[in-house]
Coordinates of C-alpha atoms in Angstrom, one line a residue:
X28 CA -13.5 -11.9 -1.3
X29 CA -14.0 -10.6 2.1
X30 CA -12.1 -7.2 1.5
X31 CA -13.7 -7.4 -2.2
X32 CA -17.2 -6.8 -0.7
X33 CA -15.6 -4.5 1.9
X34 CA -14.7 -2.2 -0.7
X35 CA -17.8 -2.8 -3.1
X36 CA -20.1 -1.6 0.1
X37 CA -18.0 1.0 0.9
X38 CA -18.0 2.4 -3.1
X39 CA -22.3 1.6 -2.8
X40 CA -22.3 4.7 -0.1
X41 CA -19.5 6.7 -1.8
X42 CA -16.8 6.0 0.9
X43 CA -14.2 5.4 -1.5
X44 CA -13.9 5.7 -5.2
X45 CA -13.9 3.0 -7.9
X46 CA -10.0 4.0 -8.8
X47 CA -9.2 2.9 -4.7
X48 CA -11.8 -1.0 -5.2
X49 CA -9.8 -1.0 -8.8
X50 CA -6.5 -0.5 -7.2
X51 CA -7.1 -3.3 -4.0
X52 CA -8.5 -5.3 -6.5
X53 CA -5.1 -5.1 -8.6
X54 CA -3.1 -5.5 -5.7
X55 CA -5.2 -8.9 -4.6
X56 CA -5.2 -10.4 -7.9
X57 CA -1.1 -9.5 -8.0
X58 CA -1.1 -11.7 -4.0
X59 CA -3.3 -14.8 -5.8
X60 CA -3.4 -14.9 -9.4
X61 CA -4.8 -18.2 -9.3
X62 CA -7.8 -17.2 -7.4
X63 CA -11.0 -17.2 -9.7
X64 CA -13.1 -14.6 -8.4
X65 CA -10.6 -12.1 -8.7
X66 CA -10.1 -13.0 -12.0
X67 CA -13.3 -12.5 -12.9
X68 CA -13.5 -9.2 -10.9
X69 CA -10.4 -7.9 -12.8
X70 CA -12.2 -8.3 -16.2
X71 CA -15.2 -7.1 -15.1
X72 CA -16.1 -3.4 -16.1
X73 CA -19.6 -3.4 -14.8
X74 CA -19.3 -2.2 -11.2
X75 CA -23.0 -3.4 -10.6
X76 CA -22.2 -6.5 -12.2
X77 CA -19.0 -6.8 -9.6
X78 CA -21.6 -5.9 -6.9
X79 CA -24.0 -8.8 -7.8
X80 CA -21.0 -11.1 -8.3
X81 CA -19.8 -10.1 -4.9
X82 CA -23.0 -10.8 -3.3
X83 CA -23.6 -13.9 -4.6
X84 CA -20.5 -15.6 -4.7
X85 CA -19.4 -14.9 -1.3
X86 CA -19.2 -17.8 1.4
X87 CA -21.4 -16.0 4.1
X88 CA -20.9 -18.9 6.5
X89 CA -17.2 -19.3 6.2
X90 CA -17.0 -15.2 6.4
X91 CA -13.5 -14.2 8.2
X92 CA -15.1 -11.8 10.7
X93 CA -11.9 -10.8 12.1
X94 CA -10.6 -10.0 9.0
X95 CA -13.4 -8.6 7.8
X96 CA -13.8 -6.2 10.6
X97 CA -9.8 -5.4 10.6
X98 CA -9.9 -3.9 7.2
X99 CA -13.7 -2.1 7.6
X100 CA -12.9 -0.4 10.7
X101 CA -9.4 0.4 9.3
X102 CA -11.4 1.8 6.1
X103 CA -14.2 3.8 8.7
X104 CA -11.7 5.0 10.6
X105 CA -9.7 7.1 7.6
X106 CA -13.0 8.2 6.2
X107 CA -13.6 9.6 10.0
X108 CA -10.6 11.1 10.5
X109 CA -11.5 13.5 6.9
X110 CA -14.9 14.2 8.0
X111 CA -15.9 17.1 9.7
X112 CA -20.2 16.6 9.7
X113 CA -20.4 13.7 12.2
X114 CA -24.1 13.6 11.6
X115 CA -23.3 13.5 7.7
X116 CA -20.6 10.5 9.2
X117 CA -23.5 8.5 11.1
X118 CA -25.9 8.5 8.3
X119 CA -23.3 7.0 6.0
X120 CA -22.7 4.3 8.8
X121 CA -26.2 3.6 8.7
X122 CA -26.3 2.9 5.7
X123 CA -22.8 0.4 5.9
X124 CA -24.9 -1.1 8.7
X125 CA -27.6 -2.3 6.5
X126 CA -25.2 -3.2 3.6
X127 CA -23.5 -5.8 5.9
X128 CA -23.8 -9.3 5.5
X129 CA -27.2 -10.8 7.5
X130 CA -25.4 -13.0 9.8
X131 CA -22.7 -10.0 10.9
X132 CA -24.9 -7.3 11.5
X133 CA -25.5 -8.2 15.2
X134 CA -22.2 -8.6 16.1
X135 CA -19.7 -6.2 17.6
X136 CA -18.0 -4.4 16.6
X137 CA -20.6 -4.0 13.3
X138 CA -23.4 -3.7 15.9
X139 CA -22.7 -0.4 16.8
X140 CA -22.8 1.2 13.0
X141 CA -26.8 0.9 13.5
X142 CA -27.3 3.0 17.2
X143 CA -23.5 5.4 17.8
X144 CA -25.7 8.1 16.6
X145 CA -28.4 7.7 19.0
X146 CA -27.2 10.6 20.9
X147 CA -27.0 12.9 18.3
X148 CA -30.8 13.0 18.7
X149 CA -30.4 14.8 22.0
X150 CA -27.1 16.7 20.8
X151 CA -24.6 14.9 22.2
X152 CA -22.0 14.5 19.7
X153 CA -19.7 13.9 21.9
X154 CA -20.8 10.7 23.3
X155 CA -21.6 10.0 19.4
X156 CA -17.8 10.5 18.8
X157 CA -16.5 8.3 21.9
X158 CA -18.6 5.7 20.7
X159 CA -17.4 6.2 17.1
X160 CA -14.1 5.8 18.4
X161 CA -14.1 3.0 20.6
X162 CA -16.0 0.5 17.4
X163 CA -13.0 2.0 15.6
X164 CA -10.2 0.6 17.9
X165 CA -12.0 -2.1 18.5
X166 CA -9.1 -3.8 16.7
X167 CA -6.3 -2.5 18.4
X168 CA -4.0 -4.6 20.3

């Protein structure tokens, strides 16, 4: 469910499309066909209904951050490689920010998505862009 609300968030602030959450979902349902909240995703054709469904049937407590952070930063980081406005970048991770589950928002590396475009406010994209880059790797070996 974790990569479920991944992409639902993502397809709220128009980071990918419903065809790429349709596909993932597809592909995870193909993994665990047994797996009921998947199931009901696949035969759901409201997208807002799949958002609420999302929402509210995900274990916030048992959350896989790793995981969770793995695939979203692998997700950000091919939406910033393809985009050349980094301040149109950092309002869209704004916005992710606030989308993120409660209890995760204060972590690393989801912490940063709410301040790396502080220095845009005194033109330093730059700095913006190393610190971009840095929650992006985050992962990395």
């Amino acid at each position: 469910m974790e990569e479920m609300l991944i992409y639902l968030i993502l397809l709220c602030e128009k980071l990918v499309t419903e065809n790429e959450y349709n596909k993932r979902l597809d592909e995870l349902f193909f993994i665990t066909p047994e797996n009921d909240d998947l199931l009901y995703l696949e035969w759901e054709t409201d997208i807002k209904k799949s958002i609420i469904y999302v929402r509210t049937h995900i274990d916030y407590n048992n959350l896989d951050i790793e995981q969770f952070g793995k695939v979203l930063m692998s997700k950000l980081k091919a939406v910033y490689v393809n985009c050349s406005d980094i301040k149109r970048f950092a309002s869209q991770m704004y916005s992710v920010w606030e989308s993120l589950p409660r209890n995760i928002q204060k972590l690393e590396p989801f912490w940063t998505l709410c301040y790396a475009d502080d220095p845009l406010s005194w033109g330093d994209e730059e700095q913006t862009r190393s610190i971009y880059e840095h929650m992006l790797n985050y992962y990395k070996d």
